[in-house]
GROMACS .gro file of C-alpha atoms in nm:
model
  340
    1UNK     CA    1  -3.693  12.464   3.497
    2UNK     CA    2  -3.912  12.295   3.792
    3UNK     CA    3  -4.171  12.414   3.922
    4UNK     CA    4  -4.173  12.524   4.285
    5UNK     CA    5  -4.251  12.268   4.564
    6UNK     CA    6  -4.443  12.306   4.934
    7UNK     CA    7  -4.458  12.031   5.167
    8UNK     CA    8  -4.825  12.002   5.044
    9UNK     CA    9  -4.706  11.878   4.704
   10UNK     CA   10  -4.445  11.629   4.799
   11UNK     CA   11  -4.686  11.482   5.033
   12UNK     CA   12  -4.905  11.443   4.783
   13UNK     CA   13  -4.696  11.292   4.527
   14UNK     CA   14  -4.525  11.026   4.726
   15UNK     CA   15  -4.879  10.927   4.911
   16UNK     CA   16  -4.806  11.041   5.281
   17UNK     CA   17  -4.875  11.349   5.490
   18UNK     CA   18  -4.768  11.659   5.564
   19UNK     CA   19  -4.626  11.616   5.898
   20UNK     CA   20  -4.417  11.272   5.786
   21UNK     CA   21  -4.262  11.480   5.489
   22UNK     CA   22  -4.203  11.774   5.774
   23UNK     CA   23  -4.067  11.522   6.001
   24UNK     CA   24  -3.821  11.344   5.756
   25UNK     CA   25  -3.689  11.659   5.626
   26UNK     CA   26  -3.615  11.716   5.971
   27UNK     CA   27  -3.426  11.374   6.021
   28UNK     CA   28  -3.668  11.314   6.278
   29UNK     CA   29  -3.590  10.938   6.455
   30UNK     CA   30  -3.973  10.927   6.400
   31UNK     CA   31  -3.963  10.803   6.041
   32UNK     CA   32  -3.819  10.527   5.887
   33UNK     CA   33  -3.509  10.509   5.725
   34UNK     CA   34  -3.649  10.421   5.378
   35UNK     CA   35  -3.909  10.692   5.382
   36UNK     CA   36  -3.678  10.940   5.497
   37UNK     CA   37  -3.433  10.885   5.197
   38UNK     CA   38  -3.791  10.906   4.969
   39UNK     CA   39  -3.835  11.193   5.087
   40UNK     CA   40  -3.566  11.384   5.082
   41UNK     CA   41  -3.449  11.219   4.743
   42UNK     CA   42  -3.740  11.372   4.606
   43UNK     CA   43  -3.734  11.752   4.756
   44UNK     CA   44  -3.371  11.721   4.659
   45UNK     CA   45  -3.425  11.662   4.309
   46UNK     CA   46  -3.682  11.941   4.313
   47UNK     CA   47  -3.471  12.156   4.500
   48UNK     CA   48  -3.740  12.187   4.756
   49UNK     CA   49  -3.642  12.510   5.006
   50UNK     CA   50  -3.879  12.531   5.288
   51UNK     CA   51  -4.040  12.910   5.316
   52UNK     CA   52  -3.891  13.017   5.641
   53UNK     CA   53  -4.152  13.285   5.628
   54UNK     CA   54  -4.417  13.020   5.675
   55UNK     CA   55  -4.247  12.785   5.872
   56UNK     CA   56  -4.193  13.078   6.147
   57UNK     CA   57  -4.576  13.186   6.133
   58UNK     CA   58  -4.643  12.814   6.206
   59UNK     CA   59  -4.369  12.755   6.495
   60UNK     CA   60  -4.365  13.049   6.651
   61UNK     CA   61  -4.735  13.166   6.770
   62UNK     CA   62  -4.802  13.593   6.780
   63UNK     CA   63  -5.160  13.504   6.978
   64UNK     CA   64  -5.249  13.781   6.703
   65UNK     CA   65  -5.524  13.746   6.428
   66UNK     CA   66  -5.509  13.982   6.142
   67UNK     CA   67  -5.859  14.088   5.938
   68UNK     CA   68  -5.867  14.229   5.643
   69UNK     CA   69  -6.157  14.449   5.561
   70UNK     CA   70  -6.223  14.650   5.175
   71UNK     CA   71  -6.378  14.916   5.332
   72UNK     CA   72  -6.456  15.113   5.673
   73UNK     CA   73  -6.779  15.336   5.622
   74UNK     CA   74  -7.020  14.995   5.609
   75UNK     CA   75  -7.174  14.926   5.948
   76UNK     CA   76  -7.204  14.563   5.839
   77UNK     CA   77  -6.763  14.508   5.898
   78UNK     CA   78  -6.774  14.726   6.209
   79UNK     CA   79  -7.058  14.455   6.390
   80UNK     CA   80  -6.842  14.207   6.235
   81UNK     CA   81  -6.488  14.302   6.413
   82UNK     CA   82  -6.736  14.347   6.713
   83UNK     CA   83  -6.790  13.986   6.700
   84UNK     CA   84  -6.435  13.865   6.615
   85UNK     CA   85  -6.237  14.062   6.880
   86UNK     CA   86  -6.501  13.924   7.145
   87UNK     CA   87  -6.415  13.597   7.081
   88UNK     CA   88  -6.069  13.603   7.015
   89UNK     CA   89  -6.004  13.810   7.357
   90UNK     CA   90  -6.205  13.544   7.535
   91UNK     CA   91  -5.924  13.251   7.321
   92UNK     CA   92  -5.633  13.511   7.470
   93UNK     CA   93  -5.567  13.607   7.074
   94UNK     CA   94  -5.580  13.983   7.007
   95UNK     CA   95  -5.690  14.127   6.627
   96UNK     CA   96  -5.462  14.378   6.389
   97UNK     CA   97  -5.737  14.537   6.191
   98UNK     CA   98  -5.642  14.615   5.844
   99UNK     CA   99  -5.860  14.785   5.487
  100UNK     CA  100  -5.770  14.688   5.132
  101UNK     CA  101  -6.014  14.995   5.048
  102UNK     CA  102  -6.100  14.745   4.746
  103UNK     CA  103  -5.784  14.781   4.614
  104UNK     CA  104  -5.653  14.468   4.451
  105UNK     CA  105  -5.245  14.566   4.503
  106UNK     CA  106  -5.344  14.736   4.876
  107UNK     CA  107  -5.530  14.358   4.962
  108UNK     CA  108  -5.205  14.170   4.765
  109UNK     CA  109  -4.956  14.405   4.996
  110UNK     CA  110  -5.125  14.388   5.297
  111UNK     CA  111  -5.155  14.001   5.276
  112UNK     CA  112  -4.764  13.950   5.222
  113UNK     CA  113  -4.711  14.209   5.501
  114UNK     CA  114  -4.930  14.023   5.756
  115UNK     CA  115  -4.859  13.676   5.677
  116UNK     CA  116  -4.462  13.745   5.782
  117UNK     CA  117  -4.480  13.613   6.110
  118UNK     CA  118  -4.728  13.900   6.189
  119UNK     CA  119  -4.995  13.698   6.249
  120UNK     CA  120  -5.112  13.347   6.338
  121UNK     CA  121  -5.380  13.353   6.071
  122UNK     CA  122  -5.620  13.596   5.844
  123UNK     CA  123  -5.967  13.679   5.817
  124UNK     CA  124  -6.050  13.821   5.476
  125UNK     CA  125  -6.357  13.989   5.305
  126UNK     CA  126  -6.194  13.995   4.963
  127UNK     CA  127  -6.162  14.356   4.779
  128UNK     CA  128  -6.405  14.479   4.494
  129UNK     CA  129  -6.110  14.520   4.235
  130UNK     CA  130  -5.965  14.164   4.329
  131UNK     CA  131  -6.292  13.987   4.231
  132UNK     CA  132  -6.299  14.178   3.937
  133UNK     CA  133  -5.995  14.099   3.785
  134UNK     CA  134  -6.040  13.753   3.923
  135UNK     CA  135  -5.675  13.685   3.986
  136UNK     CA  136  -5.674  13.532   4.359
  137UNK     CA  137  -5.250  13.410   4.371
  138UNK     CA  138  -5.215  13.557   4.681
  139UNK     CA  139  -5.453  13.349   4.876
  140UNK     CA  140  -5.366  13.034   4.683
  141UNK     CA  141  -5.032  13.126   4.748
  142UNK     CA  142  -5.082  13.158   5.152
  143UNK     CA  143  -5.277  12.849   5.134
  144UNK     CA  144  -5.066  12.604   5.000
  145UNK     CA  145  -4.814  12.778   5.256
  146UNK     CA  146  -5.069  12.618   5.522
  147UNK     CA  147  -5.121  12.934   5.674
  148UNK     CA  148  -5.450  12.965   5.829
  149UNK     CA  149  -5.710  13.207   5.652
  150UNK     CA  150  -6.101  13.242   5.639
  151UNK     CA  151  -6.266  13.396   5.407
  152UNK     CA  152  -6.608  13.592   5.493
  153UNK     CA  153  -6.904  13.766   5.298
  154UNK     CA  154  -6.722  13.822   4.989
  155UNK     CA  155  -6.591  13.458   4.902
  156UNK     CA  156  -6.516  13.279   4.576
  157UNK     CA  157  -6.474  12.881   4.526
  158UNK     CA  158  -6.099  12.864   4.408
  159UNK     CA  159  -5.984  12.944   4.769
  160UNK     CA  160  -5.952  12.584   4.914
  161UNK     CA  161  -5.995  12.768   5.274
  162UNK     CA  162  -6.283  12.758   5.581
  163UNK     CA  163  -6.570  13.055   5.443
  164UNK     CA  164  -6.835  13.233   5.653
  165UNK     CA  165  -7.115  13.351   5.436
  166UNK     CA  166  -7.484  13.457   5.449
  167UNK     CA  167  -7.780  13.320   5.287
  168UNK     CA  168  -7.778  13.585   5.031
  169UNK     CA  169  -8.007  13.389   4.790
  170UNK     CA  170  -8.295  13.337   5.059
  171UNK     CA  171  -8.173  13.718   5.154
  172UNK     CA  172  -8.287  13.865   4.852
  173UNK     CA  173  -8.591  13.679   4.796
  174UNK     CA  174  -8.722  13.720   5.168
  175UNK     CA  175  -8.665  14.104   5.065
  176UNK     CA  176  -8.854  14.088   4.741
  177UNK     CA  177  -9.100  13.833   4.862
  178UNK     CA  178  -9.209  14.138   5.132
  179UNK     CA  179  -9.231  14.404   4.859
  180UNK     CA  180  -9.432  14.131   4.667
  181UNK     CA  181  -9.655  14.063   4.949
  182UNK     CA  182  -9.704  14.481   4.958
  183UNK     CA  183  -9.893  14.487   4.655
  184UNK     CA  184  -9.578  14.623   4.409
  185UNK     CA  185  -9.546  14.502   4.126
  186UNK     CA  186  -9.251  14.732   3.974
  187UNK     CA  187  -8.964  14.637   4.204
  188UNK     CA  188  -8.656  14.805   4.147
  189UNK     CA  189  -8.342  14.641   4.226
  190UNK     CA  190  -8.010  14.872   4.329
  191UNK     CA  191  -7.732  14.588   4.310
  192UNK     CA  192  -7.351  14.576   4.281
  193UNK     CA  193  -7.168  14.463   3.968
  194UNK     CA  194  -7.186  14.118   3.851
  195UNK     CA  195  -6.826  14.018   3.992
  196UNK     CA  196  -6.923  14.117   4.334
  197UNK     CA  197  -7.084  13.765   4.434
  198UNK     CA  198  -7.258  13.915   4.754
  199UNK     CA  199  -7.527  14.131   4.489
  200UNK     CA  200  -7.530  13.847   4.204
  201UNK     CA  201  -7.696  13.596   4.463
  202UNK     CA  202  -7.888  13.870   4.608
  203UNK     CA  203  -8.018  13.904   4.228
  204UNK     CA  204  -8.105  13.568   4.204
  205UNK     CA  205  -8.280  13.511   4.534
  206UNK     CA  206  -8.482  13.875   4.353
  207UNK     CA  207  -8.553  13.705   4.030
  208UNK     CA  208  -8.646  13.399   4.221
  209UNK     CA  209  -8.949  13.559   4.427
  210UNK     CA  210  -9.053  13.742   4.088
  211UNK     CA  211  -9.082  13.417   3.914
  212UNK     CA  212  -9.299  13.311   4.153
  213UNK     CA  213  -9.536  13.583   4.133
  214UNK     CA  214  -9.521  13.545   3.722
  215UNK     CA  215  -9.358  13.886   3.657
  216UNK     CA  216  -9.084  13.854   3.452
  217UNK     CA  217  -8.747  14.033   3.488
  218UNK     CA  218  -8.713  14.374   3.403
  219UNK     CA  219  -8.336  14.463   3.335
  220UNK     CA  220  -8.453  14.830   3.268
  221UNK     CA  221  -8.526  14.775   3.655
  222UNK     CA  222  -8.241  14.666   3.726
  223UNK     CA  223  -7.893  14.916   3.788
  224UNK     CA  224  -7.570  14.839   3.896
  225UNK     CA  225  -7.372  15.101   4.125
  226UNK     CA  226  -6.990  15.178   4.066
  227UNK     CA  227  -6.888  15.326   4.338
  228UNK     CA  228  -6.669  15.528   4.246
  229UNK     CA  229  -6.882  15.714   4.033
  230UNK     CA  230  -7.147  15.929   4.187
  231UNK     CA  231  -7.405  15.680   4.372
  232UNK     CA  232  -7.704  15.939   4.370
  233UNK     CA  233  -7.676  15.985   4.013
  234UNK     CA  234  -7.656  15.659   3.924
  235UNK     CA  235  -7.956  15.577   4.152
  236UNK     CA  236  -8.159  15.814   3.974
  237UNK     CA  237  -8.203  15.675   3.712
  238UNK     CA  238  -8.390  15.369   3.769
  239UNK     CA  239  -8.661  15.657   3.917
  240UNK     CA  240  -8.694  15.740   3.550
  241UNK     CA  241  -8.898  15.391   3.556
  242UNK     CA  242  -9.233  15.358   3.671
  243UNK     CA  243  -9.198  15.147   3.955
  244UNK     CA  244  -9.372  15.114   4.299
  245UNK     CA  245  -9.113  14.895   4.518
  246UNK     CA  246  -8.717  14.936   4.580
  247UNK     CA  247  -8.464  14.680   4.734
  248UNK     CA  248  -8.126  14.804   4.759
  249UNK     CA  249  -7.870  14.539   4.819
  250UNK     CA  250  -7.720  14.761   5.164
  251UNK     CA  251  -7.836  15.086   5.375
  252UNK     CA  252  -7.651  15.334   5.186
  253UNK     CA  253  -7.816  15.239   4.858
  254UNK     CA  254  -8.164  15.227   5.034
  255UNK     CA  255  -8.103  15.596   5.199
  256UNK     CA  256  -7.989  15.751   4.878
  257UNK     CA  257  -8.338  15.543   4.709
  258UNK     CA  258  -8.530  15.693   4.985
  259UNK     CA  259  -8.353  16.072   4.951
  260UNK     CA  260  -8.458  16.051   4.583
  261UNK     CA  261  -8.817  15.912   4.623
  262UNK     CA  262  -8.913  16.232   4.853
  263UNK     CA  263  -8.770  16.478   4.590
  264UNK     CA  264  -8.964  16.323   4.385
  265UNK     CA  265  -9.269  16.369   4.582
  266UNK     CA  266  -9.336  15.990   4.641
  267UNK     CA  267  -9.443  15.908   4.958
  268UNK     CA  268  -9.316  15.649   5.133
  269UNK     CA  269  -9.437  15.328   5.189
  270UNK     CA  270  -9.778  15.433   5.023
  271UNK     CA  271  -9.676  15.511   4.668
  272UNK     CA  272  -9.318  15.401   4.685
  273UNK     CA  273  -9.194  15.078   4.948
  274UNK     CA  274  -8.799  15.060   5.021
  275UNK     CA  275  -8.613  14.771   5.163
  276UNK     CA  276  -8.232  14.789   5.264
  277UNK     CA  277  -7.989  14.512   5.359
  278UNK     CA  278  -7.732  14.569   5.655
  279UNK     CA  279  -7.974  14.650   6.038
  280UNK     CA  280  -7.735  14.972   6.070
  281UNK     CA  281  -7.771  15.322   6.230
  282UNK     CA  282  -7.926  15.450   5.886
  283UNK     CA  283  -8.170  15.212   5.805
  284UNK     CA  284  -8.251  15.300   6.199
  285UNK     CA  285  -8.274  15.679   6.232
  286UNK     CA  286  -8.343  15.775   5.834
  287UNK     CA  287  -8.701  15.923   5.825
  288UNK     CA  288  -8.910  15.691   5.737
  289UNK     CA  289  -8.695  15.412   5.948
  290UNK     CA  290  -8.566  15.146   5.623
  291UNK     CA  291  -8.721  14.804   5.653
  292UNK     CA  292  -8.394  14.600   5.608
  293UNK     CA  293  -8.242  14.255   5.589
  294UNK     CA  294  -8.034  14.172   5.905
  295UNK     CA  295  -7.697  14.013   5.829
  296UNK     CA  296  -7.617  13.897   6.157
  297UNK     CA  297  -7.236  14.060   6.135
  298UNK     CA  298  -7.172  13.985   6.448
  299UNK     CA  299  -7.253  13.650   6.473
  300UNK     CA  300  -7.060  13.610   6.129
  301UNK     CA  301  -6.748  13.758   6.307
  302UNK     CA  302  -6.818  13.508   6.589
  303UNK     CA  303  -6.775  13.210   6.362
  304UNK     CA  304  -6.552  13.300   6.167
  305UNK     CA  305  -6.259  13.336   6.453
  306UNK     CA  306  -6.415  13.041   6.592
  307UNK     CA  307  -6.303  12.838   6.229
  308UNK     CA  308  -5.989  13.075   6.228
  309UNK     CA  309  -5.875  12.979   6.575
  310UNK     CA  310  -5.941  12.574   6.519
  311UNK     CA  311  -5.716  12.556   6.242
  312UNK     CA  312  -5.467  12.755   6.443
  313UNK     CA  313  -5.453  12.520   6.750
  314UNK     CA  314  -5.539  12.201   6.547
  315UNK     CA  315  -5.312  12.132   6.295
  316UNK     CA  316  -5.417  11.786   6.127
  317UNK     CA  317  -5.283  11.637   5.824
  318UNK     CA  318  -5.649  11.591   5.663
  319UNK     CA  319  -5.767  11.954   5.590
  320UNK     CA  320  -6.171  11.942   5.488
  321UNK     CA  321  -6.264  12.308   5.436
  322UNK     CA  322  -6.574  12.429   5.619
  323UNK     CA  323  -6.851  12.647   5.514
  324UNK     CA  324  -7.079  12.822   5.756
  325UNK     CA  325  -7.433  12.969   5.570
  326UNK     CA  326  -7.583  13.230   5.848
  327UNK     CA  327  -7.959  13.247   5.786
  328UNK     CA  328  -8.092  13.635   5.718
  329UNK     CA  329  -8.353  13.834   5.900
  330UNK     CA  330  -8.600  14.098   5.814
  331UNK     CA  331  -8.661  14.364   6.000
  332UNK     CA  332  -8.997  14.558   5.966
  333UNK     CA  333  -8.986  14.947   5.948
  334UNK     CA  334  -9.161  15.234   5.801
  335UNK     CA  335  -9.051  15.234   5.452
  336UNK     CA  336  -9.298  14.893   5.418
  337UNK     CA  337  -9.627  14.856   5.494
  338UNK     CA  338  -9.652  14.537   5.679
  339UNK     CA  339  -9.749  14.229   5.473
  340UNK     CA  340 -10.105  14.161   5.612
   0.00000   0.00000   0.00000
């Protein structure tokens, strides 16, 4: 049986481009005779059938942008549709918001649904349940259709696609370098599981500054949420450790650290210092204020519908992925003294 073809692959295998195998299966009076018959001898004997699906979503332009989110409660997706829809309004594009809720079938469904003619290209954070079970088809899938997609925060190297990220390395050691610089010496770390990419460099960027300061890793110090089991609980637990310092890899993490640190009687920053990640309203208005890392979201938003939009009105036969790496902030609050 053969295998399935795109225009990608017959492009590839008889040494042209994309647009000369579009235009010769089109007859076009553009191409020569003797590349023509190449061409189509070849999709012919592969019984090439273009995806009309695909070949609609690139002719025929919506002026909409769908996003894909895997979740609604974080403040850090909310500043970033902020930032796409201002840009995209200003372009004359309008968004179609949708959540996978981390659900790997709700993120495959929603995909196929959108990229129908829907949309004239995707903006993805990719769902919790999708990175663990590591099977990405769907976006491999939409890009060897040549349908436009960015990925952003969550992003994984197999996607051949333009990816918006943050420095989470220099994130999580600019976090821990601050509880460092506070004197602790016990820093716990509240992270996500190992396939959620976002936490693991936040880990390293924490074992990083710890090196530096010659204390070695603690993994007793070290818990990893699943969120759909109770959060509290499982925060608890590292509390059971003697330690002085806490950086929890977003705001909800850091408010549950800091609920649990005053029923504890710890006071906060003098026995116990917290840091959060995400600059949202509960880092703000929690009592002490969090100290937290900002993630620019909206400036992520920003360029990533920038990217989005460029491949949309620039179609070019040479496609050289892009990678954008927004630089972190932190923001001084109560729950840290400040480093003197």
């Amino acid at each position: 049986m053969k295998q399935k073809i795109t225009i990608k692959t017959i492009a590839k295998e008889l040494g042209v481009s994309t647009s000369t195998v579009s235009k010769a299966l089109k007859d076009s009076h553009e191409i020569s005779k003797d590349t023509k018959d190449k061409i189509q001898a070849y999709a012919n004997l592969y019984n090439y059938k273009p995806n009309s699906l695909a070949l609609q979503l690139r002719t025929q332009k919506t002026k909409v942008i769908g996003v894909i989110l895997p979740k609604i409660v974080h403040h850090f997706f909310s500043t970033v549709i902020m930032g796409i829809e201002e840009v995209a309004n200003k372009k004359g594009y309008n968004i179609m918001v949708c959540f996978s809720n981390e659900s790997y079938k709700k993120e495959v469904e929603t995909l196929k649904v959108l990229s129908n003619g829907s949309v004239d290209g995707l903006i993805v954070s990719i769902a919790n349940e999708t990175l663990k079970n590591k099977d990405f088809k769907h976006f491999l899938d939409l890009v060897s259709e040549e349908i436009p997609l960015v990925l952003f925060d969550r992003v994984v190297d197999e996607i051949l696609c333009d990816k918006v990220v943050v420095d989470d390395v220099g994130a999580g050691y600019k976090a821990s370098k601050h509880l460092l610089d506070n004197g602790r010496k016990k820093i716990a770390l509240i992270t996500t599981p190992k396939h959620v990419n976002v936490g693991t460099l936040r880990r390293q960027g924490y074992e990083k500054a710890l090196i530096e300061s010659y204390i070695k890793t603690d993994t007793n110090l070290i818990i990893e949420i699943e969120e759909d089991l109770d959060i509290k609980k499982q925060i608890e637990k590292v509390f059971e450790q003697d330690i002085d310092g806490v950086f929890a890899v977003n705001e909800i993490y850091a408010a549950n650290a800091m609920r649990i640190a005053k029923e504890k009687g710890l006071k906060v920053p003098d026995d116990i210092s917290i840091i959060g990640f995400t600059d949202g309203l509960i880092s703000e208005y929690s009592s002490p204020s969090i100290t937290t890392i900002a993630q620019h979201g909206f400036t992520m938003g920003q360029q990533a519908v920038e990217l989005l939009i460029e491949r949309i009105e620039n179609e070019t036969d040479t496609f050289k992925p892009k990678k954008i790496v927004i630089s972190s902030d932190l923001k001084l609050r109560e729950s840290t003294k400040s480093s003197s």
